[in-house]
Coordinates of C-alpha atoms in Angstrom, one line a residue:
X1 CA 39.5 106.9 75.2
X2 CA 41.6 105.8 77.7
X3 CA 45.3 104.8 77.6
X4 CA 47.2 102.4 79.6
X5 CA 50.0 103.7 82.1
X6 CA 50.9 100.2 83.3
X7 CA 49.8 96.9 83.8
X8 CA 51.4 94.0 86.1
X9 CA 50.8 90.4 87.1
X10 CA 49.1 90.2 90.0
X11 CA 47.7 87.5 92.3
X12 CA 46.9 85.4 89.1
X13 CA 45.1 89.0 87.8
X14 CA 46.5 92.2 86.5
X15 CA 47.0 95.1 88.3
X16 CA 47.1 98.2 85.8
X17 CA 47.1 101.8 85.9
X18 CA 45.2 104.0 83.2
X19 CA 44.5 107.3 82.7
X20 CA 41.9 109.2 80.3
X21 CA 40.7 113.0 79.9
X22 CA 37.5 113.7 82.3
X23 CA 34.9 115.6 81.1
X24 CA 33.7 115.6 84.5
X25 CA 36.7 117.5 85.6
X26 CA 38.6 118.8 82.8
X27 CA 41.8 117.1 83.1
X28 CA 43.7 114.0 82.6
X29 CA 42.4 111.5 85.4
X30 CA 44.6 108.4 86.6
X31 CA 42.8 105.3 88.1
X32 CA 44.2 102.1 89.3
X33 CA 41.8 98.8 88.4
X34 CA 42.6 95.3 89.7
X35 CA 41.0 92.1 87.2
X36 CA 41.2 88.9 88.9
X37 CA 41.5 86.2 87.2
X38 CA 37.8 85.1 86.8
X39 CA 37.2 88.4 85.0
X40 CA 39.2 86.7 81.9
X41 CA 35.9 84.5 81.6
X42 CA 33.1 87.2 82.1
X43 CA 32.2 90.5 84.3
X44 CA 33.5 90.5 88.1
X45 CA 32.0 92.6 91.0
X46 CA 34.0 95.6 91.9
X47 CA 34.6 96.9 94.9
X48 CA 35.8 101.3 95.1
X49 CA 38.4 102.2 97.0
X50 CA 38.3 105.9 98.1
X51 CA 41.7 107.3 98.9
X52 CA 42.1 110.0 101.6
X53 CA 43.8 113.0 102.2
X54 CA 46.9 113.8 100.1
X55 CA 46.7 110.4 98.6
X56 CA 46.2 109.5 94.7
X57 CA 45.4 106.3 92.8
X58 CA 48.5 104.7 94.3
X59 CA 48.5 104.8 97.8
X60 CA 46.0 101.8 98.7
X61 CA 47.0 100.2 95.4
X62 CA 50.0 99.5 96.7
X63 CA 49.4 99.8 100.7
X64 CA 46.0 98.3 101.2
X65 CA 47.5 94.7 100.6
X66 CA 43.9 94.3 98.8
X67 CA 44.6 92.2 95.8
X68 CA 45.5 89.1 97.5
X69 CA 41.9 89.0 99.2
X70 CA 40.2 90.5 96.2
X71 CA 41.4 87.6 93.7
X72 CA 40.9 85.0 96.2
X73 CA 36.9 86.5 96.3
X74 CA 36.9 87.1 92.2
X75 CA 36.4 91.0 93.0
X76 CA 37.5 93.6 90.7
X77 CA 39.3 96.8 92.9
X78 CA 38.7 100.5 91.7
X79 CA 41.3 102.9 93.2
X80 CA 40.6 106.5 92.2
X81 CA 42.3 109.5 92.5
X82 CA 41.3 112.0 95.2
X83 CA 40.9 114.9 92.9
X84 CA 42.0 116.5 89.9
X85 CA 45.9 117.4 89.0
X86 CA 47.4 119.5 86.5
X87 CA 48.3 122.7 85.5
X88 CA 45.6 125.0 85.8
X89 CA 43.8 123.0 88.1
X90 CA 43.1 125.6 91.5
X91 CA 45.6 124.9 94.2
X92 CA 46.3 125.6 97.8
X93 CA 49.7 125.5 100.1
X94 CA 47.8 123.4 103.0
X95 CA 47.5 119.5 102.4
X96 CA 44.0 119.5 103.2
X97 CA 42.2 121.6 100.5
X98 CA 43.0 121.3 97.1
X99 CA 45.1 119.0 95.0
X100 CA 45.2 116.0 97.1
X101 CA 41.6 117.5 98.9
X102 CA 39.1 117.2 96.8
X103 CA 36.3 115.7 99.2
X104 CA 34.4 113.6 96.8
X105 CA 32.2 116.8 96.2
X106 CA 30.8 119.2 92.9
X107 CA 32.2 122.3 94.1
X108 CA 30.4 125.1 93.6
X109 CA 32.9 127.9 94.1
X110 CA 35.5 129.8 92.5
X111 CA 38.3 128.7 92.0
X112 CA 37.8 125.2 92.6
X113 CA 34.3 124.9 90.4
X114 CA 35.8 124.6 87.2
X115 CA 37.7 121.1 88.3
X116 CA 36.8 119.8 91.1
X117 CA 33.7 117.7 90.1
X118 CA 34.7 114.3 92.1
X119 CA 31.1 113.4 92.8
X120 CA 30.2 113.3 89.2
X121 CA 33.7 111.8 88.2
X122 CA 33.5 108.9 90.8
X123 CA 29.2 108.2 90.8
X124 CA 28.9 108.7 87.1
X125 CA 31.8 109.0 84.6
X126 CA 34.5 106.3 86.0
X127 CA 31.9 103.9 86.6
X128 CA 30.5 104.3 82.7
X129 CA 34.5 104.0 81.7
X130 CA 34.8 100.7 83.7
X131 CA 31.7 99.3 82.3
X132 CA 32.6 100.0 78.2
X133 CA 36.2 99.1 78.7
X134 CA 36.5 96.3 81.3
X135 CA 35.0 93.0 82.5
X136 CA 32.9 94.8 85.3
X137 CA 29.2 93.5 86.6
X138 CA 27.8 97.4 86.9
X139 CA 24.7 95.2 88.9
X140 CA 27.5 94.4 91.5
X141 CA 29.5 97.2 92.9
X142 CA 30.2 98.1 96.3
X143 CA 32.2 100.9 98.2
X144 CA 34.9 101.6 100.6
X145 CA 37.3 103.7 101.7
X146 CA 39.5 105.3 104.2
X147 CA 39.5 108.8 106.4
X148 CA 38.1 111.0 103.5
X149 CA 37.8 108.8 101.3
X150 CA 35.6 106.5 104.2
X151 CA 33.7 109.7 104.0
X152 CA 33.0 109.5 100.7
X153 CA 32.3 106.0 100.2
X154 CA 29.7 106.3 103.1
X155 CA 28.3 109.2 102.0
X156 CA 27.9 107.9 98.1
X157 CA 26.4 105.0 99.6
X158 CA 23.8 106.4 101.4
X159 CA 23.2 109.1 98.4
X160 CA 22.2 107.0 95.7
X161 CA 20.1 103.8 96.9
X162 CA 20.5 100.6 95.1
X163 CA 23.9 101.2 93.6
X164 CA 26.1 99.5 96.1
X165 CA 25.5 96.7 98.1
X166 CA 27.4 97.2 101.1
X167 CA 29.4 99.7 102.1
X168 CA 32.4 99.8 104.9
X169 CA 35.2 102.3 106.0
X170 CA 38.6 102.8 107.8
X171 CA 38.8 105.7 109.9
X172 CA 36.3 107.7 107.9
X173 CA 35.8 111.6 108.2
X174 CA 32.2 110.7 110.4
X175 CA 31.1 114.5 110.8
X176 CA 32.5 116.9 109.0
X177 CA 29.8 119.7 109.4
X178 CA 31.3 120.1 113.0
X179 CA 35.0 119.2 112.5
X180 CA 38.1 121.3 111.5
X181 CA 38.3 118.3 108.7
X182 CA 35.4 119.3 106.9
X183 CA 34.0 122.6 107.5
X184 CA 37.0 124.0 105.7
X185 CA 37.0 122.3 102.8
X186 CA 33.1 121.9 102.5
X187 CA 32.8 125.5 103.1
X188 CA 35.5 126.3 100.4
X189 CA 33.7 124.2 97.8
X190 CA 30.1 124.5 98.6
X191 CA 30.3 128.1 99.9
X192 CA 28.6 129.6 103.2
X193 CA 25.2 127.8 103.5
X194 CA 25.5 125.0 105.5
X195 CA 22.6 123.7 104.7
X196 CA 24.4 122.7 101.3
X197 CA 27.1 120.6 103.8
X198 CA 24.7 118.3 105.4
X199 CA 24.3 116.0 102.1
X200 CA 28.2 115.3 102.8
X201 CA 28.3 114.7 106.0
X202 CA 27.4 110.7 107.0
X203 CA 26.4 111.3 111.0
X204 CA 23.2 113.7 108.9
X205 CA 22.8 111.2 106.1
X206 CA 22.7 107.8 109.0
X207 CA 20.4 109.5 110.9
X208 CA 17.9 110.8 108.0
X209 CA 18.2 107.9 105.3
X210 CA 20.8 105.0 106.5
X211 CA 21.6 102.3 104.3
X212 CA 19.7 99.5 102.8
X213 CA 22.4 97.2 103.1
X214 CA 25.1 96.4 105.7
X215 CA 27.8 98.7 106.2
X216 CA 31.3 97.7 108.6
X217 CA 33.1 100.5 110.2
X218 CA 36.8 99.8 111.6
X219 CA 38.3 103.0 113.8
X220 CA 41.4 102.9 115.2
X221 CA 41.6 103.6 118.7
X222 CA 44.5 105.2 119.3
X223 CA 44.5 106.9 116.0
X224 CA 46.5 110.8 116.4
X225 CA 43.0 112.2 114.2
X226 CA 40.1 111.2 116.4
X227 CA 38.9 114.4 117.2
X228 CA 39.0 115.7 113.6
X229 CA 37.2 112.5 113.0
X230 CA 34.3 112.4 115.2
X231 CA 33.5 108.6 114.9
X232 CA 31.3 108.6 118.6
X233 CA 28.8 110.4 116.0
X234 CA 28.1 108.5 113.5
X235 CA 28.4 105.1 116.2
X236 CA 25.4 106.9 117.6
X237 CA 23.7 108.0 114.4
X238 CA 23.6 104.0 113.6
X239 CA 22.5 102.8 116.9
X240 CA 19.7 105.9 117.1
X241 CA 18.9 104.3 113.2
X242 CA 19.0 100.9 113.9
X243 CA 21.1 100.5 110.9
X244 CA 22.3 96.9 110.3
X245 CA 25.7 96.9 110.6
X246 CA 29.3 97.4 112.9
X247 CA 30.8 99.8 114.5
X248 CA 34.4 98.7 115.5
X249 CA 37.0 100.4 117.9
X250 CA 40.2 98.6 117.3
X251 CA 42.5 98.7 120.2
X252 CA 45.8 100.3 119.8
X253 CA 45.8 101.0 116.0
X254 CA 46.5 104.2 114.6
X255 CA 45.5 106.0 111.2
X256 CA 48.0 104.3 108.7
X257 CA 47.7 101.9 106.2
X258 CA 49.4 99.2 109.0
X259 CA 46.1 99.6 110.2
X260 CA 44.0 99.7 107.1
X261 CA 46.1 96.5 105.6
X262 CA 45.6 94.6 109.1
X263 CA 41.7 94.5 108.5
X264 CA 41.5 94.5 104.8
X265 CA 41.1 90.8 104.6
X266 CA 37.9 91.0 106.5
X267 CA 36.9 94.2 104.7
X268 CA 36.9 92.2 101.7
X269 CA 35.4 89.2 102.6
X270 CA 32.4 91.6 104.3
X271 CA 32.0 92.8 100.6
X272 CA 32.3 89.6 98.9
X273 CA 29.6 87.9 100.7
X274 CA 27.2 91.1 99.6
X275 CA 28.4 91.5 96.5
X276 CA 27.9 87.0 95.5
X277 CA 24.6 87.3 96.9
X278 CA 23.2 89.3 94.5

């Protein structure tokens, strides 16, 4: 059952804020859903947003500046939280592993096991909510998101064939088998074998399965995380793949949401044209 936190006008749609207990992660889960209009006469497309590091349901929702695209397209907007909250819920004092951290992964280790289940929670259990409670097409979803969360939409995407139709990403975590972002918290999760890391990593997945549809990828370059990000390996993972797509270096842009809301419009509209063509 889930209950409603808040719901506002918005663009002609509402915006609103619910929350629910997960049984994918054993606590009280948030979520922030956008209806456009058009879902007041039947199911809508939606599009994920995956929220990075230290983020929750609210940072793109109120950021992203993706609403105003979104209702012009008729495209429903999914913002999840980035892991799961609480007390009880395992915790650490850096902001990149933890609360805030959660990777979009099943951990496997103590203490994070119990909770932190945000593969399940995002592939399975919120989609099944949005379906049952809202006006959602489940035959028309596609996937986004930035820095982690970029590396979790791209990685979802390229896990589970046929469930999105296109899939794009701002500044997402490209390799994280090999970076400082990633190795840490995939290590902490998953535990020692490394071998278990490579199915969360997109450079690995690009190169071994790539994507059946199109997938856009927006990097900024003067971003302050470039190194932790590694995009030069997953460009070249697509190009050695052929994968049908773009790889974008945008000139002078950094790693904020000024950069994320600047090409969000055409984020949208790269979705929107996937997502009507079904």
């Amino acid at each position: 059952m889930i209950e409603t936190v808040s719901e506002n006008r918005c663009f002609g749609g509402v915006q609103g804020v619910y929350s629910h207990e997960s049984q994918a992660t054993g606590t009280k889960m948030t979520f922030g859903l956008f209806l456009p209009e058009d879902a007041q006469h039947g199911p809508v497309p939606v599009l994920w947003y995956l929220s990075g590091l230290t983020c929750t349901h609210e940072n793109a929702m109120t950021k992203a500046g993706a609403q105003a695209w979104a209702a012009e397209h008729g495209i429903a907007l999914c913002f999840p939280d980035t892991s799961p909250r609480g007390e009880g819920v395992a915790n650490d004092d850096a902001y990149d592993l933890g609360q805030g951290a959660g990777f979009y992964v099943n951990a496997t280790e103590n203490p994070w096991a119990p909770h932190f289940q945000m593969w399940d929670y995002v592939a399975d259990e919120l989609p099944r909510i949005l379906d049952h409670n809202f006006a959602i097409d489940p035959e028309r979803q596609s996937i986004t998101g930035h820095s982690m969360g970029g590396h979790g939409a791209l990685t979802l995407a390229m896990s589970l064939p046929g469930r999105y139709a296109s899939v794009s990403a701002f500044s997402p975590i490209a390799n994280p088998t090999a970076s400082d972002w990633g190795r840490k918290q995939l290590g902490a999760y998953l535990g020692a074998d490394e071998d278990k890391w490579r199915a969360h990593d997109s450079s690995i997945l690009m190169r071994e399965k790539g994507f059946e549809g199109s997938v856009l990828i927006d990097q900024g370059a003067s971003d302050q995380f470039l190194d932790l990000l590694k995009p030069e390996t997953l460009a070249e993972a697509m190009a050695a793949r052929r994968q049908d797509g773009t790889f974008r270096m945008q000139k002078g842009y950094d790693h904020s949401y000024f950069f994320v809301s600047t090409f969000m419009e055409e984020h949208i509209a790269f979705h929107a044209e996937a997502l009507h063509g079904l």
